[in-house]
Coordinates of C-alpha atoms and ligand atoms in Angstrom, one line a residue:
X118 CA 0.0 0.0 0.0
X119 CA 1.5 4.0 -1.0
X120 CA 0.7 6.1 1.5
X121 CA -0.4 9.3 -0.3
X122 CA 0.4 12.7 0.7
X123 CA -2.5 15.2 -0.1
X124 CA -1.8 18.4 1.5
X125 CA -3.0 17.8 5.2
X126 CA -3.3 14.4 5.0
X127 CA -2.8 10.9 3.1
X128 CA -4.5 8.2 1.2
X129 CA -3.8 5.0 1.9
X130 CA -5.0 2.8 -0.8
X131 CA -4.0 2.9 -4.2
X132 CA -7.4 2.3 -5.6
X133 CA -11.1 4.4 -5.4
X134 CA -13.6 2.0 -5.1
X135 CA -15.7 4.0 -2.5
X136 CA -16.0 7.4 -0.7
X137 CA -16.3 5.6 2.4
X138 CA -12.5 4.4 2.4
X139 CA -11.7 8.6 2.6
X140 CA -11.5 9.9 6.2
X141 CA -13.3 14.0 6.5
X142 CA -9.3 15.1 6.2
X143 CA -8.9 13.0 3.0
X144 CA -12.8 14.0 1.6
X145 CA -11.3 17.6 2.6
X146 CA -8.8 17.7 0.8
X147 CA -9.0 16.2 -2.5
X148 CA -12.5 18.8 -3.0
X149 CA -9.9 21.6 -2.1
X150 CA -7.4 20.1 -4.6
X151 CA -10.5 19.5 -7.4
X152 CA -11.4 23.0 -6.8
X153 CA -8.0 24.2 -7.6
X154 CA -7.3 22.0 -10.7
X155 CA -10.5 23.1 -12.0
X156 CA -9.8 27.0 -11.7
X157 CA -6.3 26.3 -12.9
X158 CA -7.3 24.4 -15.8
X159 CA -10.3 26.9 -16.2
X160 CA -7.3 29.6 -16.2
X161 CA -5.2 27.9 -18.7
X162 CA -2.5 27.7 -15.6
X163 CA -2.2 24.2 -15.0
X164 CA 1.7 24.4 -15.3
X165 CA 3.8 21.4 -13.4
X166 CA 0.3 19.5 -13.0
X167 CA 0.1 19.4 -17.0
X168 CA 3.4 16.9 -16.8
X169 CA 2.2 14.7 -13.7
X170 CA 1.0 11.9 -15.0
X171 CA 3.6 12.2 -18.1
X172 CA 4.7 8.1 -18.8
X173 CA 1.4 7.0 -17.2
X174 CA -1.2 4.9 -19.0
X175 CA -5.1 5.3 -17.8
X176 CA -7.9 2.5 -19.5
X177 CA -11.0 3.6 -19.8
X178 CA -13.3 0.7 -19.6
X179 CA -16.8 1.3 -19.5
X180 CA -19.2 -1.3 -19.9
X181 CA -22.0 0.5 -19.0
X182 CA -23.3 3.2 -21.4
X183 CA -21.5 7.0 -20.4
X184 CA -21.1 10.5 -21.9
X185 CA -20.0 12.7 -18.4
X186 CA -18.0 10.1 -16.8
X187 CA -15.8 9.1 -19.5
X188 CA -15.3 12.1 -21.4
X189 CA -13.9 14.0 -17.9
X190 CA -12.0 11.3 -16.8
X191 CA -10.0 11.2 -20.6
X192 CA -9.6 14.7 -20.2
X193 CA -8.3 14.5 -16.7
X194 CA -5.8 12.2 -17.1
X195 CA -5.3 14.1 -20.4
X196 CA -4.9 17.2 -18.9
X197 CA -1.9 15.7 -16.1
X198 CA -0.2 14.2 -19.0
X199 CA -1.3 10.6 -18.8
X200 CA -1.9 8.5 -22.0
X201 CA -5.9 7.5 -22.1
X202 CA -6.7 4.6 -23.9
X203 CA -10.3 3.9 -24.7
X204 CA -11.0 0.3 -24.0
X205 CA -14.3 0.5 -26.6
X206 CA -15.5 -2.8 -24.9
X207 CA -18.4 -2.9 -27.5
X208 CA -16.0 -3.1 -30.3
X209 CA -13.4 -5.0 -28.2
X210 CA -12.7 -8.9 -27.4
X211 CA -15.3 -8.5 -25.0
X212 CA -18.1 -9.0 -27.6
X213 CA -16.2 -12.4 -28.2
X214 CA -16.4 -13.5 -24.9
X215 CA -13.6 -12.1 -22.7
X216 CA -13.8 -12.0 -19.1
X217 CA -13.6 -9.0 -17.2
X218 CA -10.6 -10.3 -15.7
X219 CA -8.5 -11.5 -18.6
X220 CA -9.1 -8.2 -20.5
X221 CA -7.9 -6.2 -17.3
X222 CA -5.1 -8.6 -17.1
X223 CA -4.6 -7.7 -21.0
X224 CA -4.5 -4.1 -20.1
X225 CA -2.4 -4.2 -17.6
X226 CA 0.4 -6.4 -19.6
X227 CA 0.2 -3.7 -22.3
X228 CA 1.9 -1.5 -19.9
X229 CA -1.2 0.4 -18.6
X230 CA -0.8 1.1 -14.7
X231 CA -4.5 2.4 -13.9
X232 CA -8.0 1.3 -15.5
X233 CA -11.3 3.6 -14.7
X234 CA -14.4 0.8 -14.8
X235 CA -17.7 0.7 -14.8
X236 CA -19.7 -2.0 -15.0
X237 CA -23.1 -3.1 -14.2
X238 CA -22.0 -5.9 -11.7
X239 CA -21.9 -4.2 -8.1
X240 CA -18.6 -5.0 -6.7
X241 CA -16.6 -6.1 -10.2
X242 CA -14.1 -3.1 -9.3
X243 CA -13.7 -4.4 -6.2
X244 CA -12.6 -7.7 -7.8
X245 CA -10.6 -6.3 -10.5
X246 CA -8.6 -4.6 -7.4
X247 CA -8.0 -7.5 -5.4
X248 CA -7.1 -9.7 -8.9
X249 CA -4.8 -7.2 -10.9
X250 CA -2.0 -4.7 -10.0
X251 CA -3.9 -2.1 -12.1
X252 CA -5.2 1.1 -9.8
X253 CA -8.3 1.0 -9.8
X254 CA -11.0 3.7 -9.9
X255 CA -14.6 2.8 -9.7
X256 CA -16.5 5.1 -12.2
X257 CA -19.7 3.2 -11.0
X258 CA -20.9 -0.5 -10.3
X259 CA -24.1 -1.5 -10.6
X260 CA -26.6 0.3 -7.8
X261 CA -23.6 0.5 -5.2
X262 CA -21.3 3.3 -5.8
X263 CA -20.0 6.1 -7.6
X264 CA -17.4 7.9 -5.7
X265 CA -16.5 10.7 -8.2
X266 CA -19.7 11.5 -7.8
X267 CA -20.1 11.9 -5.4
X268 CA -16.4 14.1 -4.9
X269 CA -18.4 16.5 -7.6
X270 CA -21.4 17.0 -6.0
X271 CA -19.8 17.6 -2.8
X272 CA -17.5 20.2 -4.5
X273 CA -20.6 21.8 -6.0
X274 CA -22.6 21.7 -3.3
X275 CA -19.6 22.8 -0.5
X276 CA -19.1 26.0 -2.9
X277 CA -22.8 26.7 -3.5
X278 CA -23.8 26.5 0.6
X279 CA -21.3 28.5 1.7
X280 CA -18.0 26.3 1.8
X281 CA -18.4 24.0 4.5
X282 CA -22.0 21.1 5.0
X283 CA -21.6 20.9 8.4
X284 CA -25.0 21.2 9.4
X285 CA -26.8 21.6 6.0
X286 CA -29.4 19.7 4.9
X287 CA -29.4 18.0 2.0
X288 CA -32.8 16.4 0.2
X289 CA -32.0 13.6 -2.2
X290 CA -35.2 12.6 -3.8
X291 CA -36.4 10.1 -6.5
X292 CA -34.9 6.1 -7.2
X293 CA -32.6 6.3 -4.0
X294 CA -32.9 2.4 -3.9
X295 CA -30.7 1.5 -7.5
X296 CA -28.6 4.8 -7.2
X297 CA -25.3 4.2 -7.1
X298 CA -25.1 8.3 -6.7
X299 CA -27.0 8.1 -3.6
X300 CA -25.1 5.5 -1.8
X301 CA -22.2 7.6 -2.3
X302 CA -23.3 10.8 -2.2
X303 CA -24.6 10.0 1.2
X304 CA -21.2 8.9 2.7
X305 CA -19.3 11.6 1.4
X306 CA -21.9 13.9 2.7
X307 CA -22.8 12.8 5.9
X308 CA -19.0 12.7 6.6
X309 CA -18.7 16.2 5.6
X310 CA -21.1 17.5 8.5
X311 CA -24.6 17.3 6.3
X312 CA -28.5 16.1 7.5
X313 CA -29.8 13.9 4.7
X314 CA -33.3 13.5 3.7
X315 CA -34.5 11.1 1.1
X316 CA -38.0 11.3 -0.6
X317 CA -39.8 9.2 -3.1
X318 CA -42.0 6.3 -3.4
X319 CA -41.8 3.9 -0.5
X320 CA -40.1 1.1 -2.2
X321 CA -37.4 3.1 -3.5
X322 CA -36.7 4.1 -0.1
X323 CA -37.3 1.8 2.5
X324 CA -34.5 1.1 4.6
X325 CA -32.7 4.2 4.1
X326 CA -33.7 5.5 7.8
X327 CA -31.1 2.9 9.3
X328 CA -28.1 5.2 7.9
X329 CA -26.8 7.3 10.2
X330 CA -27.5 11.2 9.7
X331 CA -30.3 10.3 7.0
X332 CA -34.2 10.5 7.6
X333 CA -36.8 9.3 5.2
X334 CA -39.8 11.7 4.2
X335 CA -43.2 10.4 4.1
X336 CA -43.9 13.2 1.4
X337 CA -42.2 15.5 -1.3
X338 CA -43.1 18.6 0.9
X339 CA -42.3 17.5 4.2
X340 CA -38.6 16.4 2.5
X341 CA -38.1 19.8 0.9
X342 CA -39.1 21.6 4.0
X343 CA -35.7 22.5 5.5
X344 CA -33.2 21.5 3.0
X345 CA -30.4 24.0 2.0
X346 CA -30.0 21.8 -1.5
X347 CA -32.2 19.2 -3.6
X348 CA -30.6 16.7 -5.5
X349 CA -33.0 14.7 -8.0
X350 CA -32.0 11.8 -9.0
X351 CA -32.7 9.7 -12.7
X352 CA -35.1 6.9 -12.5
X353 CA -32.7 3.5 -13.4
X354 CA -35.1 2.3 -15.5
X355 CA -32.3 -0.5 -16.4
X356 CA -32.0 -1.5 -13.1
X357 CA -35.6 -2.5 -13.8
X358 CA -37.1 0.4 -11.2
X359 CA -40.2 1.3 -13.3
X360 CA -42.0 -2.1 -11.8
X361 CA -41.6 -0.7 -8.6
X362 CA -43.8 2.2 -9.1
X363 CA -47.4 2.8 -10.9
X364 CA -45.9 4.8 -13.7
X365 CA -43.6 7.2 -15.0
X366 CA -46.2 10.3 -15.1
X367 CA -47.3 9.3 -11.7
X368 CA -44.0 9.4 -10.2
X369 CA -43.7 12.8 -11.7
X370 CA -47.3 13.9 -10.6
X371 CA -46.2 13.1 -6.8
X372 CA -42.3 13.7 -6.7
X373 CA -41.2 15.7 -9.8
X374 CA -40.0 18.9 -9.2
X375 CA -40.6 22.4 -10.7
X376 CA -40.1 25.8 -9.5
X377 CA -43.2 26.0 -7.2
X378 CA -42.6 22.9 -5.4
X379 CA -39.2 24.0 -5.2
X380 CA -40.2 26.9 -2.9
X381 CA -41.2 24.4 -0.2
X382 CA -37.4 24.0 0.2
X383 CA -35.6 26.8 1.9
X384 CA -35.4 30.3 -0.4
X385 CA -32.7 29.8 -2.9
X386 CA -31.6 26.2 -2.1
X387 CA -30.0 25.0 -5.5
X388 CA -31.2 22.0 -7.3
X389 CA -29.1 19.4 -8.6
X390 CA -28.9 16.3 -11.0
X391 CA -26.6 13.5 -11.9
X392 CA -27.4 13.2 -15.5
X393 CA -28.5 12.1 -17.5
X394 CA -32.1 13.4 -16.8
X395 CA -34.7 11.9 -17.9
X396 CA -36.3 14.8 -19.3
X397 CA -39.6 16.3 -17.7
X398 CA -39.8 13.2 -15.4
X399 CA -37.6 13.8 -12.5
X400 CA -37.7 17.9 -12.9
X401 CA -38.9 20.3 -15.6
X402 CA -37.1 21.4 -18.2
X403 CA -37.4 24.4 -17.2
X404 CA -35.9 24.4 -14.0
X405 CA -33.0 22.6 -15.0
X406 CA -31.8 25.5 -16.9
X407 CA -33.3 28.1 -14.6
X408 CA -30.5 29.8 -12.4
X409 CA -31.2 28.0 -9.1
X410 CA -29.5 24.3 -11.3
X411 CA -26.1 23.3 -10.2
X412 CA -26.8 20.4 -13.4
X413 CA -23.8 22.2 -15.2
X414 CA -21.4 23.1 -12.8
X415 CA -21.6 19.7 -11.8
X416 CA -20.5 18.7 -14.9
X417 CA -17.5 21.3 -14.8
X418 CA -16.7 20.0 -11.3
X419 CA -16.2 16.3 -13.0
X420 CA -13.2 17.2 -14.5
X421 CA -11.6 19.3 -11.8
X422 CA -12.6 16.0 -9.0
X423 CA -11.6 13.1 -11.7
X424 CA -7.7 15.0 -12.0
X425 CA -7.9 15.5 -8.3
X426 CA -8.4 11.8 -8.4
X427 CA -6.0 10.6 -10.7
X428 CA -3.1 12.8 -9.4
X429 CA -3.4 11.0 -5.9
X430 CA -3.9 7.9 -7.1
X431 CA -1.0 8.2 -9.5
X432 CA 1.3 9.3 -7.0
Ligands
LIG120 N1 -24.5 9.1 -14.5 C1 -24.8 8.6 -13.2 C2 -24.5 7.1 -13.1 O1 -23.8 6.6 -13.9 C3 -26.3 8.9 -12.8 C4 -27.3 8.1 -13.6 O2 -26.9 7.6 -14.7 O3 -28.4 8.1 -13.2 O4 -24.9 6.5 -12.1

């Protein structure tokens, strides 16, 4: 194991597979270190950082459908000076049968040293860790986590409350139950000093209450009442979470969101989205482009928390 310096504190895994391995100091720090690569590379200032990865080979192999993800993570590891190589599984050996393992092992012999996965099998980074010497950093598997996305939201939200959670209270409403986004989102959250509630219909919620620091709300109102942010979340409907609910347009007609059922949270709380939304069901158009949607920053924040990422990993 590398120990990792980050500033104030270190890492001491050489792999991401969760938020929940990162202590508050670690969380801390790698949101102040995405928030400066982001302004840096916003700047056109990135300097040393632009040579930091320079000899280093990243895979990208995503075998679940992604446009955010994998586009900021290439140009992450672009922008330190890595080599990305885009693993195309759909027009790779995998189509002819090739284990996850064998093509990670088949990376790795090609001289790669890290691979960013996602895949639909909860836990597969997990294995590709403990069965390769690639780093590796889960970009998402299956309904269990996401941790850069939950580093991004907590960037956006961190800057957009003020510039610390401790004490805020953040709604996450919608298909908590196969969000991968949630589960993480509510580590990195709680451990940053934030109140979670989560909303939506009672199967995609049930059992949340047992977390620590999280409450479920019987009703969209009573879980915007009090919340300094919203986060909506995309309905998995290929994790199969339409049969768990009447409909689409009633899910909408009891927990969809538009700007005057926004006003039940506190004035000006921001609303936020993983994407890709599904459009008009989770929240209006409308709202998603008004001015109170974090939707884009979020996406800027990607690239600023996926370098953050990669230059500790790759240390
Ligand atoms: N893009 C995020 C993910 O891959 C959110 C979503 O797809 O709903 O989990």
């Amino acid at each position: 194991m590398t120990a990792v310096a980050t500033g104030r504190q270190t890492w001491t895994s050489r792999h991401l597979l969760d938020v929940d391995q990162l202590s508050r100091a670690d969380l801390e720090a790698t949101l102040d270190l995405a928030a400066k690569l982001r302004d840096q590379r916003t700047s056109g200032e990135l300097g040393e950082a632009r040579k930091r990865l320079t000899g280093h080979t990243v895979g990208l192999a995503f075998y679940e459908a992604s446009t955010r993800t994998r586009v900021s993570f290439e140009l992450a590891a672009r922008e330190l000076g890595a080599t990305a190589v885009d693993l195309s599984v759909v027009g790779s050996s995998v189509i002819k049968g090739e284990s996850l393992i064998d093509t990670m092992l088949t990376l790795e012999r090609t001289g790669a040293q890290t691979v960013v996965l996602r895949h639909a099998m909860a836990g597969a980074p997990y294995l590709v860790a403990r069965s390769t010497g690639l780093r590796v950093l889960n970009a998402g598997d299956g309904a269990h986590a996401h941790p850069t996305q939950a580093l991004l939201d907590a960037v956006t939200l961190r800057e957009a409350l003020g510039g610390s959670l401790d004490g805020k209270t953040i709604a996450i409403i919608g298909d908590v139950a196969h969000s991968r986004v949630a589960r993480s989102d509510i580590h990195a959250l709680t451990r940053l000093g934030a109140r979670i509630v989560v909303g939506g219909p009672p199967a995609w919620v049930a059992g949340f209450g047992a977390w620590p620091a999280v409450r479920v709300a019987p009703g969209l109102r009573e879980a915007l009442e009090g919340a300094d942010a919203v986060m909506t979340l995309r309905v998995q409907l290929e994790r199969a979470a339409g049969g768990a609910i009447g409909s689409l347009r009633e899910y909408t007609r009891s927990w969809g969101l538009d700007e005057e059922r926004l006003s039940w949270a506190k004035p000006g709380a921001p609303i936020l989205h993983p994407g890709p939304t599904n459009e008009g069901i989770e929240l209006t158009a409308e709202l998603a482009a008004s001015e109170r949607s974090l939707i884009g920053r979020q996406v800027t924040n990607g690239v600023g928390a996926r370098m953050a990422v990669l230059s500790l990993l790759a240390a």
